[in-house]
PDB file of C-alpha atoms in Angstrom:
ATOM      1  CA  MET A   6     104.432 132.988 117.276  1.00  0.00           C
ATOM      2  CA  ASN A   7     101.779 131.013 118.417  1.00  0.00           C
ATOM      3  CA  THR A   8     100.878 129.789 121.884  1.00  0.00           C
ATOM      4  CA  LEU A   9     102.275 126.135 121.587  1.00  0.00           C
ATOM      5  CA  GLU A  10     105.518 127.771 120.291  1.00  0.00           C
ATOM      6  CA  MET A  11     105.731 129.997 123.008  1.00  0.00           C
ATOM      7  CA  ILE A  12     105.497 127.008 125.477  1.00  0.00           C
ATOM      8  CA  GLN A  13     107.866 124.839 123.616  1.00  0.00           C
ATOM      9  CA  GLN A  14     110.410 127.794 123.718  1.00  0.00           C
ATOM     10  CA  LYS A  15     109.832 128.609 127.519  1.00  0.00           C
ATOM     11  CA  ALA A  16     110.069 124.729 128.079  1.00  0.00           C
ATOM     12  CA  GLN A  17     113.341 124.363 126.173  1.00  0.00           C
ATOM     13  CA  ALA A  18     114.807 127.391 128.164  1.00  0.00           C
ATOM     14  CA  LEU A  19     113.929 125.298 131.248  1.00  0.00           C
ATOM     15  CA  GLY A  20     115.997 122.270 129.949  1.00  0.00           C
ATOM     16  CA  CYS A  21     113.215 120.256 129.039  1.00  0.00           C
ATOM     17  CA  ARG A  22     113.402 118.170 125.746  1.00  0.00           C
ATOM     18  CA  CYS A  23     110.384 118.942 123.150  1.00  0.00           C
ATOM     19  CA  LEU A  24     109.019 117.052 120.314  1.00  0.00           C
ATOM     20  CA  CYS A  25     106.584 118.661 118.149  1.00  0.00           C
ATOM     21  CA  ALA A  26     103.636 116.533 116.372  1.00  0.00           C
ATOM     22  CA  GLU A  27     105.264 113.274 118.100  1.00  0.00           C
ATOM     23  CA  PRO A  28     103.387 110.285 116.960  1.00  0.00           C
ATOM     24  CA  MET A  29     101.779 108.758 120.376  1.00  0.00           C
ATOM     25  CA  ALA A  30     102.321 105.187 118.754  1.00  0.00           C
ATOM     26  CA  ARG A  31     105.664 105.511 119.710  1.00  0.00           C
ATOM     27  CA  HIS A  32     104.774 106.149 123.244  1.00  0.00           C
ATOM     28  CA  THR A  33     102.013 103.443 123.859  1.00  0.00           C
ATOM     29  CA  THR A  34     102.230  99.779 124.182  1.00  0.00           C
ATOM     30  CA  PHE A  35      99.257  99.381 121.823  1.00  0.00           C
ATOM     31  CA  LYS A  36     101.572 101.101 119.130  1.00  0.00           C
ATOM     32  CA  ILE A  37      98.243 103.009 118.425  1.00  0.00           C
ATOM     33  CA  GLY A  38      97.838 106.949 118.242  1.00  0.00           C
ATOM     34  CA  GLY A  39      98.472 109.975 116.231  1.00  0.00           C
ATOM     35  CA  PRO A  40     100.392 112.816 116.917  1.00  0.00           C
ATOM     36  CA  ALA A  41     100.463 115.088 120.096  1.00  0.00           C
ATOM     37  CA  ASP A  42     100.979 118.522 119.299  1.00  0.00           C
ATOM     38  CA  LEU A  43     103.668 119.132 122.131  1.00  0.00           C
ATOM     39  CA  LEU A  44     105.422 116.242 123.861  1.00  0.00           C
ATOM     40  CA  ILE A  45     107.349 118.053 126.761  1.00  0.00           C
ATOM     41  CA  SER A  46     109.783 115.717 128.926  1.00  0.00           C
ATOM     42  CA  VAL A  47     110.386 116.956 132.371  1.00  0.00           C
ATOM     43  CA  GLY A  48     112.867 116.046 134.944  1.00  0.00           C
ATOM     44  CA  ASN A  49     112.231 117.500 138.007  1.00  0.00           C
ATOM     45  CA  THR A  50     109.342 118.914 140.098  1.00  0.00           C
ATOM     46  CA  SER A  51     110.747 122.534 139.382  1.00  0.00           C
ATOM     47  CA  GLN A  52     110.223 121.979 135.593  1.00  0.00           C
ATOM     48  CA  LEU A  53     107.162 120.320 135.874  1.00  0.00           C
ATOM     49  CA  LYS A  54     105.598 123.138 138.344  1.00  0.00           C
ATOM     50  CA  LYS A  55     106.450 125.847 135.588  1.00  0.00           C
ATOM     51  CA  VAL A  56     105.535 123.763 132.829  1.00  0.00           C
ATOM     52  CA  MET A  57     102.082 123.179 134.012  1.00  0.00           C
ATOM     53  CA  GLN A  58     101.805 126.760 135.266  1.00  0.00           C
ATOM     54  CA  ILE A  59     102.486 127.826 131.552  1.00  0.00           C
ATOM     55  CA  CYS A  60      99.812 125.515 130.349  1.00  0.00           C
ATOM     56  CA  ARG A  61      97.200 126.657 132.756  1.00  0.00           C
ATOM     57  CA  GLU A  62      97.893 130.434 132.159  1.00  0.00           C
ATOM     58  CA  HIS A  63      97.304 129.890 128.470  1.00  0.00           C
ATOM     59  CA  GLN A  64      94.524 127.173 128.913  1.00  0.00           C
ATOM     60  CA  VAL A  65      96.180 124.251 126.857  1.00  0.00           C
ATOM     61  CA  PRO A  66      95.142 121.136 127.858  1.00  0.00           C
ATOM     62  CA  VAL A  67      98.049 118.959 129.463  1.00  0.00           C
ATOM     63  CA  GLN A  68      97.995 115.203 129.126  1.00  0.00           C
ATOM     64  CA  ILE A  69     100.360 112.841 131.777  1.00  0.00           C
ATOM     65  CA  LEU A  70     102.475 109.995 129.925  1.00  0.00           C
ATOM     66  CA  GLY A  71     103.166 107.342 131.999  1.00  0.00           C
ATOM     67  CA  ASN A  72     104.453 104.216 130.113  1.00  0.00           C
ATOM     68  CA  GLY A  73     101.559 104.317 127.485  1.00  0.00           C
ATOM     69  CA  SER A  74     100.357 100.768 128.888  1.00  0.00           C
ATOM     70  CA  ASN A  75      96.815 101.563 129.409  1.00  0.00           C
ATOM     71  CA  MET A  76      96.161 104.180 126.851  1.00  0.00           C
ATOM     72  CA  LEU A  77      94.417 103.971 123.381  1.00  0.00           C
ATOM     73  CA  VAL A  78      95.148 107.110 121.803  1.00  0.00           C
ATOM     74  CA  SER A  79      92.897 108.893 119.189  1.00  0.00           C
ATOM     75  CA  ASP A  80      94.033 108.553 115.346  1.00  0.00           C
ATOM     76  CA  LYS A  81      93.721 112.172 115.553  1.00  0.00           C
ATOM     77  CA  GLY A  82      96.333 112.580 118.399  1.00  0.00           C
ATOM     78  CA  ILE A  83      96.280 114.844 121.332  1.00  0.00           C
ATOM     79  CA  ARG A  84      95.452 118.731 121.219  1.00  0.00           C
ATOM     80  CA  GLY A  85      97.910 120.661 123.613  1.00  0.00           C
ATOM     81  CA  VAL A  86     100.940 119.209 125.588  1.00  0.00           C
ATOM     82  CA  VAL A  87     101.397 115.676 126.585  1.00  0.00           C
ATOM     83  CA  ILE A  88     104.146 115.669 129.466  1.00  0.00           C
ATOM     84  CA  GLU A  89     106.499 112.711 130.194  1.00  0.00           C
ATOM     85  CA  LEU A  90     108.173 112.312 133.620  1.00  0.00           C
ATOM     86  CA  THR A  91     111.939 111.755 133.054  1.00  0.00           C
ATOM     87  CA  GLY A  92     114.885 112.480 135.557  1.00  0.00           C
ATOM     88  CA  GLU A  93     114.309 112.188 138.835  1.00  0.00           C
ATOM     89  CA  PHE A  94     111.272 110.968 138.448  1.00  0.00           C
ATOM     90  CA  THR A  95     112.381 107.780 137.338  1.00  0.00           C
ATOM     91  CA  GLU A  96     114.684 107.339 140.110  1.00  0.00           C
ATOM     92  CA  ILE A  97     114.461 104.361 142.530  1.00  0.00           C
ATOM     93  CA  THR A  98     115.725 104.616 145.990  1.00  0.00           C
ATOM     94  CA  LEU A  99     115.671 102.573 149.561  1.00  0.00           C
ATOM     95  CA  GLU A 100     114.178 104.159 152.254  1.00  0.00           C
ATOM     96  CA  GLY A 101     115.086 102.246 155.667  1.00  0.00           C
ATOM     97  CA  THR A 102     115.781  98.822 155.258  1.00  0.00           C
ATOM     98  CA  THR A 103     112.238  97.655 153.739  1.00  0.00           C
ATOM     99  CA  GLY A 104     111.077 100.699 151.993  1.00  0.00           C
ATOM    100  CA  ILE A 105     111.349 102.209 148.339  1.00  0.00           C
ATOM    101  CA  ARG A 106     111.153 105.407 146.936  1.00  0.00           C
ATOM    102  CA  CYS A 107     109.977 105.171 143.496  1.00  0.00           C
ATOM    103  CA  GLY A 108     109.763 108.097 140.663  1.00  0.00           C
ATOM    104  CA  ALA A 109     106.489 107.895 138.964  1.00  0.00           C
ATOM    105  CA  GLY A 110     108.048 107.527 135.657  1.00  0.00           C
ATOM    106  CA  ALA A 111     109.893 104.729 136.835  1.00  0.00           C
ATOM    107  CA  SER A 112     108.804 101.560 135.199  1.00  0.00           C
ATOM    108  CA  LEU A 113     107.014  99.019 137.211  1.00  0.00           C
ATOM    109  CA  ALA A 114     109.664  96.323 136.243  1.00  0.00           C
ATOM    110  CA  SER A 115     112.305  98.496 137.128  1.00  0.00           C
ATOM    111  CA  ALA A 116     110.840  98.660 140.786  1.00  0.00           C
ATOM    112  CA  CYS A 117     110.582  94.945 140.783  1.00  0.00           C
ATOM    113  CA  ILE A 118     114.052  94.397 139.895  1.00  0.00           C
ATOM    114  CA  PHE A 119     115.088  97.044 142.479  1.00  0.00           C
ATOM    115  CA  ALA A 120     112.927  95.157 145.364  1.00  0.00           C
ATOM    116  CA  ARG A 121     114.632  91.720 144.024  1.00  0.00           C
ATOM    117  CA  GLU A 122     118.532  93.029 144.110  1.00  0.00           C
ATOM    118  CA  HIS A 123     117.595  94.302 147.801  1.00  0.00           C
ATOM    119  CA  ASN A 124     115.921  91.137 148.939  1.00  0.00           C
ATOM    120  CA  LEU A 125     112.690  92.521 149.230  1.00  0.00           C
ATOM    121  CA  THR A 126     109.790  90.647 148.991  1.00  0.00           C
ATOM    122  CA  GLY A 127     105.693  91.585 148.372  1.00  0.00           C
ATOM    123  CA  LEU A 128     106.393  92.982 144.939  1.00  0.00           C
ATOM    124  CA  GLU A 129     106.530  90.037 142.891  1.00  0.00           C
ATOM    125  CA  PHE A 130     103.030  90.012 141.688  1.00  0.00           C
ATOM    126  CA  ALA A 131     104.070  93.336 139.390  1.00  0.00           C
ATOM    127  CA  TRP A 132     106.693  91.579 137.187  1.00  0.00           C
ATOM    128  CA  GLY A 133     105.440  91.769 134.077  1.00  0.00           C
ATOM    129  CA  ILE A 134     102.767  94.570 134.124  1.00  0.00           C
ATOM    130  CA  PRO A 135     104.092  97.061 131.592  1.00  0.00           C
ATOM    131  CA  GLY A 136     103.098  99.933 133.369  1.00  0.00           C
ATOM    132  CA  SER A 137     105.222 102.754 135.111  1.00  0.00           C
ATOM    133  CA  ALA A 138     105.075 103.251 138.995  1.00  0.00           C
ATOM    134  CA  GLY A 139     102.582 106.114 138.960  1.00  0.00           C
ATOM    135  CA  GLY A 140     100.136 104.334 136.365  1.00  0.00           C
ATOM    136  CA  ALA A 141     100.494 101.328 138.726  1.00  0.00           C
ATOM    137  CA  ALA A 142      99.334 103.599 141.905  1.00  0.00           C
ATOM    138  CA  TYR A 143      96.758 105.435 139.652  1.00  0.00           C
ATOM    139  CA  MET A 144      94.741 102.446 139.028  1.00  0.00           C
ATOM    140  CA  ASN A 145      95.835 100.226 142.131  1.00  0.00           C
ATOM    141  CA  ALA A 146      97.353  97.623 139.378  1.00  0.00           C
ATOM    142  CA  GLY A 147      97.189  94.025 140.459  1.00  0.00           C
ATOM    143  CA  ALA A 148      97.925  90.631 139.135  1.00  0.00           C
ATOM    144  CA  TYR A 149      97.950  87.154 140.526  1.00  0.00           C
ATOM    145  CA  GLY A 150      96.711  87.733 143.823  1.00  0.00           C
ATOM    146  CA  GLY A 151      98.163  90.978 144.614  1.00  0.00           C
ATOM    147  CA  GLU A 152      97.810  94.430 144.214  1.00  0.00           C
ATOM    148  CA  MET A 153      99.622  98.076 144.476  1.00  0.00           C
ATOM    149  CA  LYS A 154      96.973  98.291 147.891  1.00  0.00           C
ATOM    150  CA  ASN A 155      99.156  95.651 149.304  1.00  0.00           C
ATOM    151  CA  VAL A 156     102.699  97.641 149.340  1.00  0.00           C
ATOM    152  CA  LEU A 157     101.643 101.149 148.573  1.00  0.00           C
ATOM    153  CA  ARG A 158     101.992 103.487 151.764  1.00  0.00           C
ATOM    154  CA  SER A 159     101.766 107.219 150.351  1.00  0.00           C
ATOM    155  CA  CYS A 160     102.205 109.173 147.027  1.00  0.00           C
ATOM    156  CA  CYS A 161     103.532 112.552 146.707  1.00  0.00           C
ATOM    157  CA  HIS A 162     101.875 114.367 144.225  1.00  0.00           C
ATOM    158  CA  MET A 163     101.312 117.938 142.462  1.00  0.00           C
ATOM    159  CA  THR A 164      98.073 119.579 142.136  1.00  0.00           C
ATOM    160  CA  PRO A 165      96.764 121.373 139.246  1.00  0.00           C
ATOM    161  CA  ASP A 166      98.263 124.625 140.913  1.00  0.00           C
ATOM    162  CA  GLY A 167     101.616 123.565 141.371  1.00  0.00           C
ATOM    163  CA  LYS A 168     101.305 122.485 145.101  1.00  0.00           C
ATOM    164  CA  LEU A 169     103.139 119.360 146.137  1.00  0.00           C
ATOM    165  CA  GLU A 170     101.036 117.463 148.469  1.00  0.00           C
ATOM    166  CA  GLU A 171     100.832 113.597 149.935  1.00  0.00           C
ATOM    167  CA  LEU A 172      98.176 111.060 150.258  1.00  0.00           C
ATOM    168  CA  SER A 173      98.820 108.114 152.628  1.00  0.00           C
ATOM    169  CA  GLY A 174      96.961 104.805 153.922  1.00  0.00           C
ATOM    170  CA  ASP A 175      93.147 104.847 153.473  1.00  0.00           C
ATOM    171  CA  GLU A 176      93.706 108.602 151.996  1.00  0.00           C
ATOM    172  CA  LEU A 177      94.767 106.815 148.832  1.00  0.00           C
ATOM    173  CA  GLU A 178      91.283 105.126 148.447  1.00  0.00           C
ATOM    174  CA  LEU A 179      92.667 102.042 146.975  1.00  0.00           C
ATOM    175  CA  SER A 180      90.067  99.305 145.668  1.00  0.00           C
ATOM    176  CA  TYR A 181      89.719  97.395 142.731  1.00  0.00           C
ATOM    177  CA  ARG A 182      91.565  99.641 139.722  1.00  0.00           C
ATOM    178  CA  HIS A 183      90.807 102.412 141.401  1.00  0.00           C
ATOM    179  CA  SER A 184      92.790 104.926 143.735  1.00  0.00           C
ATOM    180  CA  ALA A 185      91.826 108.620 145.117  1.00  0.00           C
ATOM    181  CA  TYR A 186      93.853 109.888 141.871  1.00  0.00           C
ATOM    182  CA  SER A 187      91.490 108.234 139.406  1.00  0.00           C
ATOM    183  CA  GLY A 188      89.682 110.686 137.067  1.00  0.00           C
ATOM    184  CA  GLY A 189      91.388 113.276 139.228  1.00  0.00           C
ATOM    185  CA  GLU A 190      94.071 116.069 137.770  1.00  0.00           C
ATOM    186  CA  ASN A 191      96.576 115.538 140.549  1.00  0.00           C
ATOM    187  CA  VAL A 192      99.887 114.447 139.281  1.00  0.00           C
ATOM    188  CA  ILE A 193     101.535 111.491 141.246  1.00  0.00           C
ATOM    189  CA  LEU A 194     105.454 112.194 141.487  1.00  0.00           C
ATOM    190  CA  PHE A 195     106.568 109.739 143.557  1.00  0.00           C
ATOM    191  CA  LEU A 196     105.338 106.470 145.465  1.00  0.00           C
ATOM    192  CA  HIS A 197     106.380 105.080 148.833  1.00  0.00           C
ATOM    193  CA  MET A 198     106.367 101.437 149.226  1.00  0.00           C
ATOM    194  CA  GLU A 199     106.632  99.111 152.161  1.00  0.00           C
ATOM    195  CA  LEU A 200     107.965  95.584 151.541  1.00  0.00           C
ATOM    196  CA  GLU A 201     109.520  93.015 153.815  1.00  0.00           C
ATOM    197  CA  LYS A 202     112.851  91.403 154.052  1.00  0.00           C
ATOM    198  CA  GLY A 203     112.981  88.159 151.965  1.00  0.00           C
ATOM    199  CA  ASN A 204     115.205  85.248 150.246  1.00  0.00           C
ATOM    200  CA  HIS A 205     116.763  86.434 147.042  1.00  0.00           C
ATOM    201  CA  THR A 206     116.740  83.185 145.551  1.00  0.00           C
ATOM    202  CA  GLU A 207     112.997  82.785 146.339  1.00  0.00           C
ATOM    203  CA  ILE A 208     112.099  86.335 145.197  1.00  0.00           C
ATOM    204  CA  ALA A 209     113.570  85.447 141.684  1.00  0.00           C
ATOM    205  CA  ALA A 210     112.127  82.124 141.568  1.00  0.00           C
ATOM    206  CA  ARG A 211     108.775  83.463 141.990  1.00  0.00           C
ATOM    207  CA  MET A 212     109.279  86.480 139.396  1.00  0.00           C
ATOM    208  CA  GLU A 213     110.463  83.893 136.941  1.00  0.00           C
ATOM    209  CA  GLU A 214     107.109  81.510 137.588  1.00  0.00           C
ATOM    210  CA  LEU A 215     104.853  84.565 137.124  1.00  0.00           C
ATOM    211  CA  MET A 216     106.387  85.856 133.910  1.00  0.00           C
ATOM    212  CA  ASN A 217     106.473  82.148 132.641  1.00  0.00           C
ATOM    213  CA  ARG A 218     102.586  82.128 133.442  1.00  0.00           C
ATOM    214  CA  ARG A 219     102.089  85.361 131.609  1.00  0.00           C
ATOM    215  CA  LYS A 220     103.866  84.163 128.492  1.00  0.00           C
ATOM    216  CA  GLU A 221     102.046  81.042 128.568  1.00  0.00           C
ATOM    217  CA  LYS A 222      98.581  82.543 128.605  1.00  0.00           C
ATOM    218  CA  GLN A 223      98.858  86.119 127.512  1.00  0.00           C
ATOM    219  CA  PRO A 224      99.697  87.393 124.205  1.00  0.00           C
ATOM    220  CA  TYR A 225     102.988  89.194 125.505  1.00  0.00           C
ATOM    221  CA  ASP A 226     104.748  89.236 122.321  1.00  0.00           C
ATOM    222  CA  MET A 227     102.124  91.432 120.578  1.00  0.00           C
ATOM    223  CA  PRO A 228     101.209  95.339 120.866  1.00  0.00           C
ATOM    224  CA  SER A 229      98.332  95.643 123.667  1.00  0.00           C
ATOM    225  CA  ALA A 230      96.973  97.798 126.259  1.00  0.00           C
ATOM    226  CA  GLY A 231      96.820  94.561 128.788  1.00  0.00           C
ATOM    227  CA  SER A 232      93.638  93.389 129.864  1.00  0.00           C
ATOM    228  CA  VAL A 233      90.803  95.399 128.095  1.00  0.00           C
ATOM    229  CA  PHE A 234      87.573  95.051 130.598  1.00  0.00           C
ATOM    230  CA  LYS A 235      87.481  95.032 134.374  1.00  0.00           C
ATOM    231  CA  ARG A 236      86.630  91.790 135.873  1.00  0.00           C
ATOM    232  CA  PRO A 237      82.830  91.635 136.257  1.00  0.00           C
ATOM    233  CA  GLU A 238      81.627  90.650 139.676  1.00  0.00           C
ATOM    234  CA  GLY A 239      81.315  86.451 139.698  1.00  0.00           C
ATOM    235  CA  TYR A 240      82.917  86.444 136.263  1.00  0.00           C
ATOM    236  CA  PHE A 241      85.650  86.366 134.294  1.00  0.00           C
ATOM    237  CA  ALA A 242      85.773  89.036 131.054  1.00  0.00           C
ATOM    238  CA  GLY A 243      87.770  86.596 128.788  1.00  0.00           C
ATOM    239  CA  THR A 244      85.722  83.443 129.851  1.00  0.00           C
ATOM    240  CA  LEU A 245      82.483  85.361 128.860  1.00  0.00           C
ATOM    241  CA  ILE A 246      84.097  86.722 125.652  1.00  0.00           C
ATOM    242  CA  GLU A 247      85.174  83.129 124.735  1.00  0.00           C
ATOM    243  CA  GLN A 248      81.917  81.722 125.610  1.00  0.00           C
ATOM    244  CA  CYS A 249      80.364  84.201 122.900  1.00  0.00           C
ATOM    245  CA  GLY A 250      82.564  83.082 120.038  1.00  0.00           C
ATOM    246  CA  LEU A 251      84.785  86.083 119.892  1.00  0.00           C
ATOM    247  CA  LYS A 252      87.907  84.655 120.384  1.00  0.00           C
ATOM    248  CA  GLY A 253      90.027  85.704 117.717  1.00  0.00           C
ATOM    249  CA  LYS A 254      87.436  88.147 116.012  1.00  0.00           C
ATOM    250  CA  SER A 255      89.018  90.891 114.055  1.00  0.00           C
ATOM    251  CA  ILE A 256      88.510  94.195 113.291  1.00  0.00           C
ATOM    252  CA  GLY A 257      90.798  96.041 111.049  1.00  0.00           C
ATOM    253  CA  GLY A 258      94.232  95.404 112.678  1.00  0.00           C
ATOM    254  CA  ALA A 259      92.663  95.054 115.934  1.00  0.00           C
ATOM    255  CA  GLN A 260      92.067  91.167 117.203  1.00  0.00           C
ATOM    256  CA  VAL A 261      90.562  89.527 120.203  1.00  0.00           C
ATOM    257  CA  SER A 262      93.611  87.696 121.214  1.00  0.00           C
ATOM    258  CA  PRO A 263      93.633  83.867 120.213  1.00  0.00           C
ATOM    259  CA  LYS A 264      95.896  83.457 123.193  1.00  0.00           C
ATOM    260  CA  HIS A 265      93.331  85.289 125.882  1.00  0.00           C
ATOM    261  CA  ALA A 266      90.327  86.641 125.046  1.00  0.00           C
ATOM    262  CA  GLY A 267      90.369  89.263 127.541  1.00  0.00           C
ATOM    263  CA  PHE A 268      93.211  90.950 125.428  1.00  0.00           C
ATOM    264  CA  ILE A 269      93.031  92.967 122.253  1.00  0.00           C
ATOM    265  CA  VAL A 270      96.258  92.805 120.495  1.00  0.00           C
ATOM    266  CA  ASN A 271      97.189  94.923 117.424  1.00  0.00           C
ATOM    267  CA  THR A 272      98.284  92.678 114.324  1.00  0.00           C
ATOM    268  CA  GLY A 273      99.684  95.606 112.351  1.00  0.00           C
ATOM    269  CA  GLY A 274      98.250  98.915 111.383  1.00  0.00           C
ATOM    270  CA  ALA A 275      95.507  98.763 113.886  1.00  0.00           C
ATOM    271  CA  THR A 276      93.979 102.390 114.363  1.00  0.00           C
ATOM    272  CA  CYS A 277      92.440 103.582 117.294  1.00  0.00           C
ATOM    273  CA  GLN A 278      88.958 103.301 115.544  1.00  0.00           C
ATOM    274  CA  ASP A 279      89.339  99.497 114.883  1.00  0.00           C
ATOM    275  CA  VAL A 280      89.908  98.797 118.662  1.00  0.00           C
ATOM    276  CA  GLN A 281      86.991 100.918 119.630  1.00  0.00           C
ATOM    277  CA  ASN A 282      84.790  99.279 117.117  1.00  0.00           C
ATOM    278  CA  LEU A 283      85.908  95.922 118.274  1.00  0.00           C
ATOM    279  CA  ILE A 284      85.344  96.730 122.203  1.00  0.00           C
ATOM    280  CA  ALA A 285      81.646  97.806 121.236  1.00  0.00           C
ATOM    281  CA  LEU A 286      81.132  94.931 118.988  1.00  0.00           C
ATOM    282  CA  ILE A 287      82.514  92.888 122.582  1.00  0.00           C
ATOM    283  CA  GLN A 288      80.084  95.039 124.797  1.00  0.00           C
ATOM    284  CA  GLU A 289      77.031  94.401 122.986  1.00  0.00           C
ATOM    285  CA  THR A 290      77.439  90.860 122.013  1.00  0.00           C
ATOM    286  CA  VAL A 291      78.258  89.761 125.686  1.00  0.00           C
ATOM    287  CA  LEU A 292      75.584  91.752 127.174  1.00  0.00           C
ATOM    288  CA  ARG A 293      73.074  90.374 124.714  1.00  0.00           C
ATOM    289  CA  GLU A 294      74.065  86.701 124.932  1.00  0.00           C
ATOM    290  CA  THR A 295      75.135  86.620 128.948  1.00  0.00           C
ATOM    291  CA  GLY A 296      73.167  89.754 130.391  1.00  0.00           C
ATOM    292  CA  VAL A 297      76.715  90.806 131.687  1.00  0.00           C
ATOM    293  CA  SER A 298      78.010  94.447 131.245  1.00  0.00           C
ATOM    294  CA  LEU A 299      81.640  94.574 130.529  1.00  0.00           C
ATOM    295  CA  GLU A 300      83.152  97.773 131.614  1.00  0.00           C
ATOM    296  CA  CYS A 301      86.559  98.907 129.747  1.00  0.00           C
ATOM    297  CA  GLU A 302      89.428  99.707 132.052  1.00  0.00           C
ATOM    298  CA  VAL A 303      91.691 100.939 128.970  1.00  0.00           C
ATOM    299  CA  ARG A 304      91.622 104.682 128.923  1.00  0.00           C
ATOM    300  CA  THR A 305      90.778 106.369 125.594  1.00  0.00           C
ATOM    301  CA  CYS A 306      92.388 109.879 125.140  1.00  0.00           C
ATOM    302  CA  GLY A 307      93.238 112.983 122.591  1.00  0.00           C
ATOM    303  CA  GLU A 308      90.637 114.093 119.990  1.00  0.00           C
ATOM    304  CA  GLU A 309      87.466 112.452 118.996  1.00  0.00           C
TER     305      GLU A 309
END
């Protein structure tokens, strides 16, 4: 029995679902990515702690999977273990009259619906962002003038050695597409958000308005990882890309969206390499023609 088979056996004994050689294309909004050696679904903190401990003891790398909405996975896949947060990590509950406790594995969309159903306003900006709540906190997701910084009060996380800790307020270090968790190894488990009492009809109308704007301006019906580049100071990435004549440009199955140049879409059969080559072409062209350096905000992971 090799190490991964042993980890699989122990994880299954804990009640975790395990999938071997699982294609990551099934778990990313880009619909791109080779197989993960072992995908483990954990449903509570006890399972997560024990699985992470086993992996650490055997020096097996671990990748946490959110909604796969900001990930570009290598065509060769991911070596080691990918952990998916399910069970209690997808639960959303009310705290007091205006607070929400949200599992990191819950979709941001489900948090928006929960807020609307409880007449809580402040999270409407996130309606249509295709990520998990944990991913949204990790990168301080935002749109249409709002961001997680406005509503996020604290996060409970697990350290690599299994300790439960919490960051709140300024400790979260929330700034444009950044948090204290960015690039770190701590795993966000639960978010605590503080909203305000609002009018159900007005909240629903605002959510519908923003969704209509998304569908009108963005390639919402095609596989993508959302906006590819961070907003350069004083500019809009999509405008710069369009000005350079790259709107609609394709490499393999990857294409600069004809609808919004800030997005790269999978027109069918796109590989990770196709997307990486197109990103490189965009960055080189925009820098050469405008002098502006575009920073990619899509996370690339997996075997090189």
